[in-house]
Every structure is written in structure tokens, then in C-alpha cells.
GROMACS .gro file of C-alpha atoms in nm:
model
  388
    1UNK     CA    1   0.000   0.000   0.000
    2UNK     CA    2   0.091   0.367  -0.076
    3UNK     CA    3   0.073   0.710   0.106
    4UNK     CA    4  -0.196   0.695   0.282
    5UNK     CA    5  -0.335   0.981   0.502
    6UNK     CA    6  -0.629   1.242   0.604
    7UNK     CA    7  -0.688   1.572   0.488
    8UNK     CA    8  -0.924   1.778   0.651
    9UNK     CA    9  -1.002   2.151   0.672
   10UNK     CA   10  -1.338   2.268   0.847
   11UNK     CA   11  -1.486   2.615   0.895
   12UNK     CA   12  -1.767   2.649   1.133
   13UNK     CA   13  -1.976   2.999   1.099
   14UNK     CA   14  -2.307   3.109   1.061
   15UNK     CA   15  -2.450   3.260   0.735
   16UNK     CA   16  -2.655   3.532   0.826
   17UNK     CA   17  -2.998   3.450   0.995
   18UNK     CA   18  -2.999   3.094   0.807
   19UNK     CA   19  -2.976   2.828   1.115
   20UNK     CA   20  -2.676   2.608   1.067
   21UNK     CA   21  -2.663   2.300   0.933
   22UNK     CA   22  -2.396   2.085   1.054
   23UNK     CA   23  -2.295   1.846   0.766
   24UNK     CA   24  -2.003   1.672   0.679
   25UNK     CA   25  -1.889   1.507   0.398
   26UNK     CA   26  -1.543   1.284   0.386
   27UNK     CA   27  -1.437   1.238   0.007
   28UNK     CA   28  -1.186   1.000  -0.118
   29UNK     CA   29  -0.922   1.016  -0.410
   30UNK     CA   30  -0.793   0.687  -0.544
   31UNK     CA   31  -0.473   0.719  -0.765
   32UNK     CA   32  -0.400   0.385  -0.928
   33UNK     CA   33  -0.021   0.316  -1.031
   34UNK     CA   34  -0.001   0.300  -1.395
   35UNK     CA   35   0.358   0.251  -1.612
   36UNK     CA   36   0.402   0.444  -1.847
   37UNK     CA   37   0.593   0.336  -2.176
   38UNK     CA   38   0.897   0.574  -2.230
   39UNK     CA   39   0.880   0.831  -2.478
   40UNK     CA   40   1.120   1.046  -2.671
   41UNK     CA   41   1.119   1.361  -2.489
   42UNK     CA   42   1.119   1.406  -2.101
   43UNK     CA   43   1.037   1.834  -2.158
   44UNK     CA   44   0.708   1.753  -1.975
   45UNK     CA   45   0.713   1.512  -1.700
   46UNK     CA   46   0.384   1.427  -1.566
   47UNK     CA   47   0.368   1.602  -1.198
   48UNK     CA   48   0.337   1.396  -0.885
   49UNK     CA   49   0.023   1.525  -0.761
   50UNK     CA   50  -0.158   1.557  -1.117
   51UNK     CA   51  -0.544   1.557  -1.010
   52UNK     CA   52  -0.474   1.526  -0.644
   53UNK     CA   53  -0.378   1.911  -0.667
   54UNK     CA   54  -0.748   2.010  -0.822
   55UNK     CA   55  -0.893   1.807  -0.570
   56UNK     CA   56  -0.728   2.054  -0.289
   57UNK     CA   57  -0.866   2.326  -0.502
   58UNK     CA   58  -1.205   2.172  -0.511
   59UNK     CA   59  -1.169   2.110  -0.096
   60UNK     CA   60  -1.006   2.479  -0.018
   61UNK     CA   61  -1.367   2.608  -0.300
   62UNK     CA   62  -1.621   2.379  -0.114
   63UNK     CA   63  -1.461   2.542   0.229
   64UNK     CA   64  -1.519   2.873   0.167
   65UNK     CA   65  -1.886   2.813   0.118
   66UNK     CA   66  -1.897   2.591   0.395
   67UNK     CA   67  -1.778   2.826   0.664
   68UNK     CA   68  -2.152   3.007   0.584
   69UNK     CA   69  -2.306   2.693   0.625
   70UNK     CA   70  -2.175   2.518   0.928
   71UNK     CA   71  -2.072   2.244   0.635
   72UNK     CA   72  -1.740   2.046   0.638
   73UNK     CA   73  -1.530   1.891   0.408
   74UNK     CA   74  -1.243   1.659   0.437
   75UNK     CA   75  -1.055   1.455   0.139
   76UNK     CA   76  -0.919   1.103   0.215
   77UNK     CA   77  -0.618   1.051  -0.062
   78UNK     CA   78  -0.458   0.710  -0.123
   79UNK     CA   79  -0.168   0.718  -0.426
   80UNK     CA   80  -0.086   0.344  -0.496
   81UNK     CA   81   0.267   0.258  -0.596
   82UNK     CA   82   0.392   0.040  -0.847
   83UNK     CA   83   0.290  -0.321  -0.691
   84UNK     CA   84   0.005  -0.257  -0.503
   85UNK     CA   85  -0.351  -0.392  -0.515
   86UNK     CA   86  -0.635  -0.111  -0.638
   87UNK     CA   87  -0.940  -0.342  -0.564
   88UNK     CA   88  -0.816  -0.371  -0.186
   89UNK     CA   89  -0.732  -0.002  -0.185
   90UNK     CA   90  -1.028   0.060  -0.289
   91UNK     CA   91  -1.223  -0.143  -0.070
   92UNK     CA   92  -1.070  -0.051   0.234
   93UNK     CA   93  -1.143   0.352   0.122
   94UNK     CA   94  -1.516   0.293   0.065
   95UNK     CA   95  -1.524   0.169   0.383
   96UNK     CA   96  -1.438   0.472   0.490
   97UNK     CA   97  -1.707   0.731   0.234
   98UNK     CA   98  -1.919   0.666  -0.006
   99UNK     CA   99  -1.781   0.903  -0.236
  100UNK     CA  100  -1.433   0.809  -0.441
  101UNK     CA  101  -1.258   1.032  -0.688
  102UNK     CA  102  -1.061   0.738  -0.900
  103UNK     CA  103  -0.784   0.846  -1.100
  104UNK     CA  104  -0.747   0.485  -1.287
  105UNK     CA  105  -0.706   0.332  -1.605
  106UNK     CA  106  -1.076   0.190  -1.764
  107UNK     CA  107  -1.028  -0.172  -1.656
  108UNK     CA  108  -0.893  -0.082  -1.307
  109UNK     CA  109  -1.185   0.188  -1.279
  110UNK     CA  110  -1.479  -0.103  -1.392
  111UNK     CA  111  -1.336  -0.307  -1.152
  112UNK     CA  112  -1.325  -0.070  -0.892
  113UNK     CA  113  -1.674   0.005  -0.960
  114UNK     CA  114  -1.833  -0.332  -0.964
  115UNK     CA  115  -1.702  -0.400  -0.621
  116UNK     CA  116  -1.927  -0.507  -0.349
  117UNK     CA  117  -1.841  -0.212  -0.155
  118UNK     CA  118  -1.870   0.038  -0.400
  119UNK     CA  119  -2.269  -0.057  -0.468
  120UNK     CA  120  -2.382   0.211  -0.266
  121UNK     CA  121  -2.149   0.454  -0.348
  122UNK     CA  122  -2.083   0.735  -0.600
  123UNK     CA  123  -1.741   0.685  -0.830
  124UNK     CA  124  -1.614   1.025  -0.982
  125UNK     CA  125  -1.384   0.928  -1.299
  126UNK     CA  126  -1.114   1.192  -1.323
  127UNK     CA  127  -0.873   1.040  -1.568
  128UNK     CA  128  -1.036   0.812  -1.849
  129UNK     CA  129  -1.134   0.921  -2.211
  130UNK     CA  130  -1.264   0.556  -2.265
  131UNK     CA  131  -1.539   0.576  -2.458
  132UNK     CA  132  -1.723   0.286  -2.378
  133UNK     CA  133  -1.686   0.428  -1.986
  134UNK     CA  134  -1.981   0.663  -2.109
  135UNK     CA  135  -2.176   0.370  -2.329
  136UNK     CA  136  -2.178  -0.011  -2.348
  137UNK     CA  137  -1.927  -0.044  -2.048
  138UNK     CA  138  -2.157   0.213  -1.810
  139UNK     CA  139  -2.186   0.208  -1.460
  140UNK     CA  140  -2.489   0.371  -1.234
  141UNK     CA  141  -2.209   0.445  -1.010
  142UNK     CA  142  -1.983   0.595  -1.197
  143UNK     CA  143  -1.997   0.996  -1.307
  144UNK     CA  144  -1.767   1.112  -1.518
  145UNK     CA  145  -1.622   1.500  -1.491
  146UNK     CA  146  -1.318   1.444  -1.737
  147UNK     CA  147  -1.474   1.510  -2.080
  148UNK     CA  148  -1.460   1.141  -2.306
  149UNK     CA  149  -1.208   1.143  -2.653
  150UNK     CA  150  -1.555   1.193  -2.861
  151UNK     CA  151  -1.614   1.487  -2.669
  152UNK     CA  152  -1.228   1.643  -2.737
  153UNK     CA  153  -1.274   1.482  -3.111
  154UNK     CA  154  -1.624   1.651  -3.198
  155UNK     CA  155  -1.473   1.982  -3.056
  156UNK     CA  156  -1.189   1.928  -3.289
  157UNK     CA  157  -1.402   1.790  -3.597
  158UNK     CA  158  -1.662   2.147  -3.564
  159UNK     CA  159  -1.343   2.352  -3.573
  160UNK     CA  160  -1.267   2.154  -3.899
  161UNK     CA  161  -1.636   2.259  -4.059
  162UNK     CA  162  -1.586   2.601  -3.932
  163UNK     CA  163  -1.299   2.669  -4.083
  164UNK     CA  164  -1.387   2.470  -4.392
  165UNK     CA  165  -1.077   2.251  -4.401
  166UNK     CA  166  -1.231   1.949  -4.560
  167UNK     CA  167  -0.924   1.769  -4.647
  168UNK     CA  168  -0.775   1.581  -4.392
  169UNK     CA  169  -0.524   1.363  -4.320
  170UNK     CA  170  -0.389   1.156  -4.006
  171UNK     CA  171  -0.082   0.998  -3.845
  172UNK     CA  172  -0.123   0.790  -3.554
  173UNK     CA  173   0.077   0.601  -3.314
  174UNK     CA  174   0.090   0.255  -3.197
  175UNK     CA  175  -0.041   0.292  -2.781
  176UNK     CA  176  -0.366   0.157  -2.705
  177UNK     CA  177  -0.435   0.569  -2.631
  178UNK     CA  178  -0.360   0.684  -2.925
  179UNK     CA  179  -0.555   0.420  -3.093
  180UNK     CA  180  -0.858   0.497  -2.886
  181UNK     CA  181  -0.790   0.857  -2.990
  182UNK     CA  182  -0.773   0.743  -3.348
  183UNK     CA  183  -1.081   0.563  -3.368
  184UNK     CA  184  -1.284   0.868  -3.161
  185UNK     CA  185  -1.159   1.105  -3.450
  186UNK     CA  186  -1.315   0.876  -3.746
  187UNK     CA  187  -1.615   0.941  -3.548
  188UNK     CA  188  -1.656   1.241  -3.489
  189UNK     CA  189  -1.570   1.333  -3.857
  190UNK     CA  190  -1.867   1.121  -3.969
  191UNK     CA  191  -2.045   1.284  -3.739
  192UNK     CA  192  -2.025   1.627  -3.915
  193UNK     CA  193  -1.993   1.538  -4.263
  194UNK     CA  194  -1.605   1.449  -4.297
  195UNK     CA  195  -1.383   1.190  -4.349
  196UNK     CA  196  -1.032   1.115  -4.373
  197UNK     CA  197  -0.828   1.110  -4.697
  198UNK     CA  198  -0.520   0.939  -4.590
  199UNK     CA  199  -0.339   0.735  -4.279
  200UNK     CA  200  -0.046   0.607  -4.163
  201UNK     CA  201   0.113   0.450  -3.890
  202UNK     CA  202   0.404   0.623  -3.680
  203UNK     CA  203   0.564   0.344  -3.599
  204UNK     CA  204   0.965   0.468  -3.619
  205UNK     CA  205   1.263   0.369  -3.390
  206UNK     CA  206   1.499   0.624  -3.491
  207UNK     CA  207   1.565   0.905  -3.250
  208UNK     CA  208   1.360   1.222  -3.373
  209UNK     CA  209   1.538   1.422  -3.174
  210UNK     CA  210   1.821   1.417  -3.457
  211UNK     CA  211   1.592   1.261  -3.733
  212UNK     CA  212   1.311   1.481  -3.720
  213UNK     CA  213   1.401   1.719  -4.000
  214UNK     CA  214   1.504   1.419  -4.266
  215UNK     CA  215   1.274   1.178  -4.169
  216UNK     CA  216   0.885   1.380  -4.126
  217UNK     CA  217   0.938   1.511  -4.469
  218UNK     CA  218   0.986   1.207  -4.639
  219UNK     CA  219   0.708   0.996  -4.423
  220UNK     CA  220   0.433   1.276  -4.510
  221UNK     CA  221   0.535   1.342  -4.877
  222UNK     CA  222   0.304   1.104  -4.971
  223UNK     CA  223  -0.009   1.248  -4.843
  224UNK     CA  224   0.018   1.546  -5.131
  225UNK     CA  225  -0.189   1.812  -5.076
  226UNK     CA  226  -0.418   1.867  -4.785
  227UNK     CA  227  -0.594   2.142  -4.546
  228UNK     CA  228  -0.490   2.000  -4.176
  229UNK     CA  229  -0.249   1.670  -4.085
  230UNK     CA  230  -0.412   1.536  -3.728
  231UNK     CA  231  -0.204   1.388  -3.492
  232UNK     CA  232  -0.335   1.099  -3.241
  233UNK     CA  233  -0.023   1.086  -3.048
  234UNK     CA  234  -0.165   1.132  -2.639
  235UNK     CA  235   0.147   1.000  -2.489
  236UNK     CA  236   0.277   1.352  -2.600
  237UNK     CA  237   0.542   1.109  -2.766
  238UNK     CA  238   0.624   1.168  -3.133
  239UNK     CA  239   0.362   1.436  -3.222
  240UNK     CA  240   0.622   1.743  -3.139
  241UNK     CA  241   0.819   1.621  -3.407
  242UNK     CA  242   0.569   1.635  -3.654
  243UNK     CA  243   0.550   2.055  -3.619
  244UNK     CA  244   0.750   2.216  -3.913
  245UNK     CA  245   0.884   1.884  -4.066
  246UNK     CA  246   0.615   1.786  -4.270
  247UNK     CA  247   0.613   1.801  -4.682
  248UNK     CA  248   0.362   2.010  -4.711
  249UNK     CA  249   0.378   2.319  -4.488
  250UNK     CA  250   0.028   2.288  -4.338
  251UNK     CA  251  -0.148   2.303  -3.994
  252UNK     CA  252  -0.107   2.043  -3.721
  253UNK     CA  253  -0.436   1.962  -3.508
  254UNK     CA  254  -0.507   1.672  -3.264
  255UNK     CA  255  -0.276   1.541  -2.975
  256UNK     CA  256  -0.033   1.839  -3.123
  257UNK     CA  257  -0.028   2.192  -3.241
  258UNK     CA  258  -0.420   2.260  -3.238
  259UNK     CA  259  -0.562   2.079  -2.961
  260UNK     CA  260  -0.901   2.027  -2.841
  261UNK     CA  261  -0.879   2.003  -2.430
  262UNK     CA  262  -1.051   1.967  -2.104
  263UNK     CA  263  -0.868   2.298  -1.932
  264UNK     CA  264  -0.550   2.515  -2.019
  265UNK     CA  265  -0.376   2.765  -1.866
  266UNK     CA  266  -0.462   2.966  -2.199
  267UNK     CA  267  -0.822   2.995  -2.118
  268UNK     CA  268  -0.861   3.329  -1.869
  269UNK     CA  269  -1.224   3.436  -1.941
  270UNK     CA  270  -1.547   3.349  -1.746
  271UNK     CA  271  -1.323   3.366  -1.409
  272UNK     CA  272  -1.068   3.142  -1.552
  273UNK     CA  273  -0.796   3.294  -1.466
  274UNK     CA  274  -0.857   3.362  -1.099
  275UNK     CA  275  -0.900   3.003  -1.102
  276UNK     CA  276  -0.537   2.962  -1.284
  277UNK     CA  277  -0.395   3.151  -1.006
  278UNK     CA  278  -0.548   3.045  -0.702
  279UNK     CA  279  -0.429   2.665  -0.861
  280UNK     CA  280  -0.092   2.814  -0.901
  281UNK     CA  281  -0.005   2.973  -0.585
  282UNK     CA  282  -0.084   2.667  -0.361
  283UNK     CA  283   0.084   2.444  -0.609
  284UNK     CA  284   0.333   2.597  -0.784
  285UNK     CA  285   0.259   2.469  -1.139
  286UNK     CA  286  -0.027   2.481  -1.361
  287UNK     CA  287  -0.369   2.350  -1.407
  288UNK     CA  288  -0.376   2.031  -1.598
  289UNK     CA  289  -0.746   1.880  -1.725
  290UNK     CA  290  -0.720   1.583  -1.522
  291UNK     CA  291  -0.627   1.863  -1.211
  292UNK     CA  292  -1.005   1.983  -1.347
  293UNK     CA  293  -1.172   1.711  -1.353
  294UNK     CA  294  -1.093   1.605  -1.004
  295UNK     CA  295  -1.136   1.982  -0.942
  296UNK     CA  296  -1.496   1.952  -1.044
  297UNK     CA  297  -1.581   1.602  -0.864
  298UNK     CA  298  -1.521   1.759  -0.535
  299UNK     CA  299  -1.690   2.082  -0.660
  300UNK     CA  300  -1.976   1.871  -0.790
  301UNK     CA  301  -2.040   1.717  -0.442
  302UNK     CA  302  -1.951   2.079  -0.265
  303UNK     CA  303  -2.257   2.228  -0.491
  304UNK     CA  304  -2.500   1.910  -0.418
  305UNK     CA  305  -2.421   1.963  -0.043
  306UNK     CA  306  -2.455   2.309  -0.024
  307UNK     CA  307  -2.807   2.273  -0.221
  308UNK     CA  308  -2.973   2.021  -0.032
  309UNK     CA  309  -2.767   2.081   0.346
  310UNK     CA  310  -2.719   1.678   0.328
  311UNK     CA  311  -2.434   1.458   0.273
  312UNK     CA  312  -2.599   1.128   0.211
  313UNK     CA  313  -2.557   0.945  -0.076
  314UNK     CA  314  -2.882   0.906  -0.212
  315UNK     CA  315  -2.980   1.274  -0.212
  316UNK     CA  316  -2.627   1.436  -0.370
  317UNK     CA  317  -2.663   1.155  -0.668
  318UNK     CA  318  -3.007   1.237  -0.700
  319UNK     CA  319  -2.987   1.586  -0.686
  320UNK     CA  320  -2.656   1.588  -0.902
  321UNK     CA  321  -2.812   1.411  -1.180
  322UNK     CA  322  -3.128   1.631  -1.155
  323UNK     CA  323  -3.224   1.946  -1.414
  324UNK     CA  324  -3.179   2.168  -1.027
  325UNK     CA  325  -2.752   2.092  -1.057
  326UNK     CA  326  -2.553   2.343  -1.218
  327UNK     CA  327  -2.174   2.384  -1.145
  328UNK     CA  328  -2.017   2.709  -1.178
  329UNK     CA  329  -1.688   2.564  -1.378
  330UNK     CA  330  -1.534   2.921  -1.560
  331UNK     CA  331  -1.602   2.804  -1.892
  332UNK     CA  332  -1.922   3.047  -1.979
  333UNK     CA  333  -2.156   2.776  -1.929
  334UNK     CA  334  -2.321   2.627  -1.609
  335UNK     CA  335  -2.171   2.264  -1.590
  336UNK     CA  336  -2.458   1.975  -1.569
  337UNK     CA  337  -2.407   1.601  -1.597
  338UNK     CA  338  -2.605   1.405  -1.850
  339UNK     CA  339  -2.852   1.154  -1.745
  340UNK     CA  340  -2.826   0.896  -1.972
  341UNK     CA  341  -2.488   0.802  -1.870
  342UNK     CA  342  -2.343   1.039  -1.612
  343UNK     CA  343  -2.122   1.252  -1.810
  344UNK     CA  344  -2.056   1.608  -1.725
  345UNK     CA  345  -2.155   1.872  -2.011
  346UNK     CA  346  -1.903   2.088  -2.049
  347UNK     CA  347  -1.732   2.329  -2.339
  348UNK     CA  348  -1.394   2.208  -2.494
  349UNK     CA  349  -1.171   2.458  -2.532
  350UNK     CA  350  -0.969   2.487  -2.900
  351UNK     CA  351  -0.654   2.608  -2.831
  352UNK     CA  352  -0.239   2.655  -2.903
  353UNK     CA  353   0.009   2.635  -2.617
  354UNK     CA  354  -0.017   3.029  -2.659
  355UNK     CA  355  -0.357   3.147  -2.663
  356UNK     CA  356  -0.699   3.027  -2.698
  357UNK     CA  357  -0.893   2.995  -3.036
  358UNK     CA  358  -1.215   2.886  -2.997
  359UNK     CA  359  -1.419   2.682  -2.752
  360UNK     CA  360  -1.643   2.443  -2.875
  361UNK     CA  361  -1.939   2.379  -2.911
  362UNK     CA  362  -1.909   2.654  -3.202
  363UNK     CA  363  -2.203   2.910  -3.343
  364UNK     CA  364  -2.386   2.739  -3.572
  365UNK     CA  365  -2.389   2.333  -3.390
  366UNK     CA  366  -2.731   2.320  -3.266
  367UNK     CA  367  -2.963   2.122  -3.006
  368UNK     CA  368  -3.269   2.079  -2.985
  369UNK     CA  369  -3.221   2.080  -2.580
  370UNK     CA  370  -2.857   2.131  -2.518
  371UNK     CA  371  -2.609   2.268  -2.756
  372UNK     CA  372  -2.327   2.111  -2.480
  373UNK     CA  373  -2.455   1.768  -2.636
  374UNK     CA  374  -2.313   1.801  -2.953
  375UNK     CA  375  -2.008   1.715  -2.827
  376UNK     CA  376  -1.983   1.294  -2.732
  377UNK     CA  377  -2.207   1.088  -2.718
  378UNK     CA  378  -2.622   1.215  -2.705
  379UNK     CA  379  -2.932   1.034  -2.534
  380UNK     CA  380  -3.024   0.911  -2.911
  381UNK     CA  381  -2.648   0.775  -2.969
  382UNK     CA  382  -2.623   0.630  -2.595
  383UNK     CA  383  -2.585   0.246  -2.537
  384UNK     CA  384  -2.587   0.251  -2.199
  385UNK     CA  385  -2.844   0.094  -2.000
  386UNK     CA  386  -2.707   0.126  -1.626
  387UNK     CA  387  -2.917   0.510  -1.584
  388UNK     CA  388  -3.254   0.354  -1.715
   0.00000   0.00000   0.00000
């Protein structure tokens, strides 16, 4: 077993002539070890406390509410190590709440959530794209705040039709991720009226770091002409190479260059970037999506509590799947979660590593309920039985 230990912050106050409510809720966060295969640059390491760190946020948010409202919060964080068992971790911590943030890898997180233990309790996925998470592969007690690859991917695909760049072509690695990535981006393009021209396969030993500028030419020269080359590279493995080497001298999108992404410190409207800088002074680095979507778990339950002045679990899910829940999540939209299969609705930002471009969904993508559910997968598309 990992670290394992408590941390809790309370505020006790009144909130004008409201009586007090005492309520507490204890929240867990799971970390499950995952390797990672190497890559050819180390220029961004992955930081320690990825998602752990927006959970603080989330607890040091809910707190400030709480002091009004005589509520308390307290997060119980368990980071596995290389070795250790997640079902038995995770047992032992829903023994403790009823409420688990799980920053796991799809099978671990099924597992996790098909536990005896976690029957009666509410799952908050934090860290996986999976698509069939949100559809065939659902679970009542799972929720999920980070946005799913069709969600990034139909961001991505209504920047394409927006911009009119019809002719597209795609490299893609060899990691189950980027192939997940890969197959989310054929969708989405057939969603809106697209398709791919060419593919290929990035499947090269050689050191880019030296190669790059002989070896990218000559792989793309072969696609010809074309309006964007998309990237499925999410390790954040090959797909820097790609910039400026290519035959043709056109725009990168995807894993690379353009992006379509849960959070970034780019985006500084809507309150953003008081958020960016609250993040950054307690931890010194800044906001990464999955640090969002663990962000907006514990935000999620922070809103349901302060809504309803209970911490039980049947009234937060209920209440947090109802039309009442709205999450204030500095994106220019209040943040609900779908009820068909628990995702959260949010905008996907379209951005460079400099600035942001758009945030999807774009004018024009309409709803007839929800223009949010253009993006991944809607109540027509949904295979998922578990929310019936």
C-alpha cells in the first residue's frame, strides 16, 4: 500500500440568519499506479500530484462556502505505488465514504466500480477518455467530470467545418491511447460530414530528436496536398516532431499543435484565470485537465451539499443528476451532468500552447435541448443501460 493519510479543513460559521446545518462530507481520491511506456522527450514530465492538486482546489472552494453553512469537508487521498492492489485499496477507502474520486485506467476503474463495496457509493472518474466508460461499459455508479475522446474529437471535428478545411489527413501512433484517440476522431468526422483522406502509422525507432528534419518530410510526402495533418499521439510522444517537418507546410491539429482540451492555462475568461492563479499559488505549477476534472468532482459534491444541506448518498446523486444541478466551472456555461450516462456537459476549449482559439461547441452546432450535447455521445447515440 501507498501514502496513505487524512486531509481535513473545516470552517464552522453562521450565514446570516440561516440556522446552521452541521454536515459533513469525507471524500476519497484513489490514484492507481499506472507505467508508463517511455517516450522520446522528457520536456514535460507528468507532476506527482496531477489531479490530487485540483482536488485541494475543489476542498479549499467547497470550504469557503462551507464556513456560511456550518458544512465540512475533508478529502481522504490514497496514491498506490507500483505493486500494489487497487481493488483492496479501494475497498478498504469505501469503507471509509461513499464518495471516491478514481484516478485509474478503464479496466482498473470497472473493476473498482463493480465492487461489493462500492454498490452504494458514487465513483467520480477523473482520468479516463474511454469511450465505452460513457456507453456499453456504463456504470450507475460511476460519473464522469473528465470530458470522453468523442467529446475532445467533436470539438476538434466542428473547428474543422468552421474553418472549412475538408481535407484531412492523419498519423497515428501505436499505444492503445492513441488508438482509442484514433478511432474517436473517425467518429466524430462522420459525425459532421467528414472523413479522412489518408493514414499512416508512426511506428519509427529512430531518435527524432536528430531525425526529425530528414525523416517527417519524407514519411508525409506522400499524403500530397491537404488542409490539416491530425495527430493521435496522447502520450505527448512523437507528435512534437511532426510541427515544421512535414512536406507540405500545413497546420497540425489533434494530440499536437491545435488541440481540443478539457482545461489550459490559456483559457482566462469566465473567471478562468482567478481560477489559474489560485491553482498556481498553492501548487506551484499549472492547471492540468485531469487537475479539473478532479477539481470539479469535489466541486460537484460541494454544490449538491450546499443545495440540499445533506451529505448522504442518495440525495447528492439524486440531486446531481437532476435538471436543479448546475456547477459554476469558468467556462461560460453552467456545468450539468447528462442523465443517460453520467457525463458532465461541459465546453472544450480549442486552443495553441499560446492562446486560446475557440471553444467548442461553435455558433452554428445546434440542439434541440442542449447545444453542450453536440459534443460525445447524445441520449439518441447512448448504449448505456445502467441510468434507465
Amino acid at each position: 500500500m501507498g501514502r496513505n493519510f487524512l486531509i481535513t479543513t473545516a470552517f464552522v460559521a453562521c450565514f446570516g440568519t440561516t440556522a446552521r446545518a452541521d454536515v459533513a462530507l469525507n471524500i476519497g481520491y484513489l490514484s492507481v499506479f499506472e507505467q508508463q511506456p517511455p517516450t522520446l522527450s522528457n520536456l514535460d514530465p507528468e507532476p506527482e500530484d496531477i489531479g490530487l492538486a485540483g482536488a485541494l482546489t475543489g476542498l479549499e472552494d467547497n470550504t469557503t462556502t462551507g464556513r456560511f453553512l456550518g458544512h465540512t469537508y475533508a478529502i481522504s487521498e490514497v496514491i498506490l505505488e507500483e505493486g500494489d492492489d487497487p481493488l483492496a485499496a479501494a475497498a478498504d477507502l469505501l469503507s471509509q465514504t461513499s464518495f471516491v474520486i478514481l484516478d485509474a485506467p478503464a479496466d482498473t476503474l470497472l473493476a473498482i466500480a463493480d465492487l461489493p463495496e462500492a454498490q452504494d457509493a458514487l465513483l467520480f472518474n477523473a482520468a479516463a477518455g474511454d469511450a465505452a466508460l460513457r456507453n456499453e461499459a456504463c456504470r450507475a455508479n460511476v460519473l464522469h467530470t473528465l470530458p470522453s475522446d468523442a467529446m475532445r474529437t467533436d470539438a476538434l471535428a466542428q473547428m474543422f467545418v468552421k474553418k472549412r478545411w475538408g481535407d484531412l489527413v492523419m498519423i497515428a501512433g501505436t499505444h492503445p491511447r492513441d488508438l482509442a484517440y484514433a478511432d474517436a476522431l473517425r467518429a466524430s468526422l462522420t459525425k459532421f460530414g467528414l472523413e479522412l483522406d489518408a493514414e499512416k502509422t508512426w511506428a519509427f525507432d529512430a531518435d527524432m530528436r536528430r531525425a526529425a528534419a530528414q525523416e517527417v518530410p519524407l514519411f508525409t510526402q506522400d499524403f500530397g496536398d491537404y488542409d490539416v495533418l491530425v495527430v493521435a499521439d496522447e502520450l505527448q510522444d512523437f507528435g512534437r516532431y511532426i510541427l515544421y517537418n512535414t512536406w507540405q507546410a500545413r497546420p497540425v491539429a489533434g494530440s499536437e499543435g491545435l488541440t481540443a482540451i478539457t482545461w489550459s492555462s490559456v483559457i482566462e475568461q469566465w473567471g478562468a484565470a482567478q481560477l489559474q492563479n489560485r491553482f498556481e499559488e498553492a501548487h506551484g505549477r499549472n492547471m492540468t485537465s485531469q487537475d479539473y476534472a478532479a477539481w470539479a468532482a469535489v466541486r460537484s459534491l460541494g454544490e449538491a451539499v450546499t443545495r440540499t444541506n445533506a451529505a448522504d448518498l442518495a440525495t447528492l446523486r439524486d440531486y446531481i443528476l437532476s435538471g436543479e444541478f448546475e456547477l459554476a466551472g469558468f467556462k461560460g456555461r453552467p456545468l450539468t451532468y447528462r442523465d443517460w450516462n453520467g457525463q458532465l456537459r461541459q465546453p472544450i476549449a480549442i486552443a495553441h500552447p499560446r492562446a486560446l482559439v475557440a471553444q467548442a461547441p461553435l455558433e452554428g452546432f445546434l440542439h434541440q435541448t442542449n447545444e453542450l450535447d453536440t459534443l460525445g455521445l447524445d441520449r439518441p447515440e447512448s448504449n448505456c443501460e445502467a441510468f434507465q
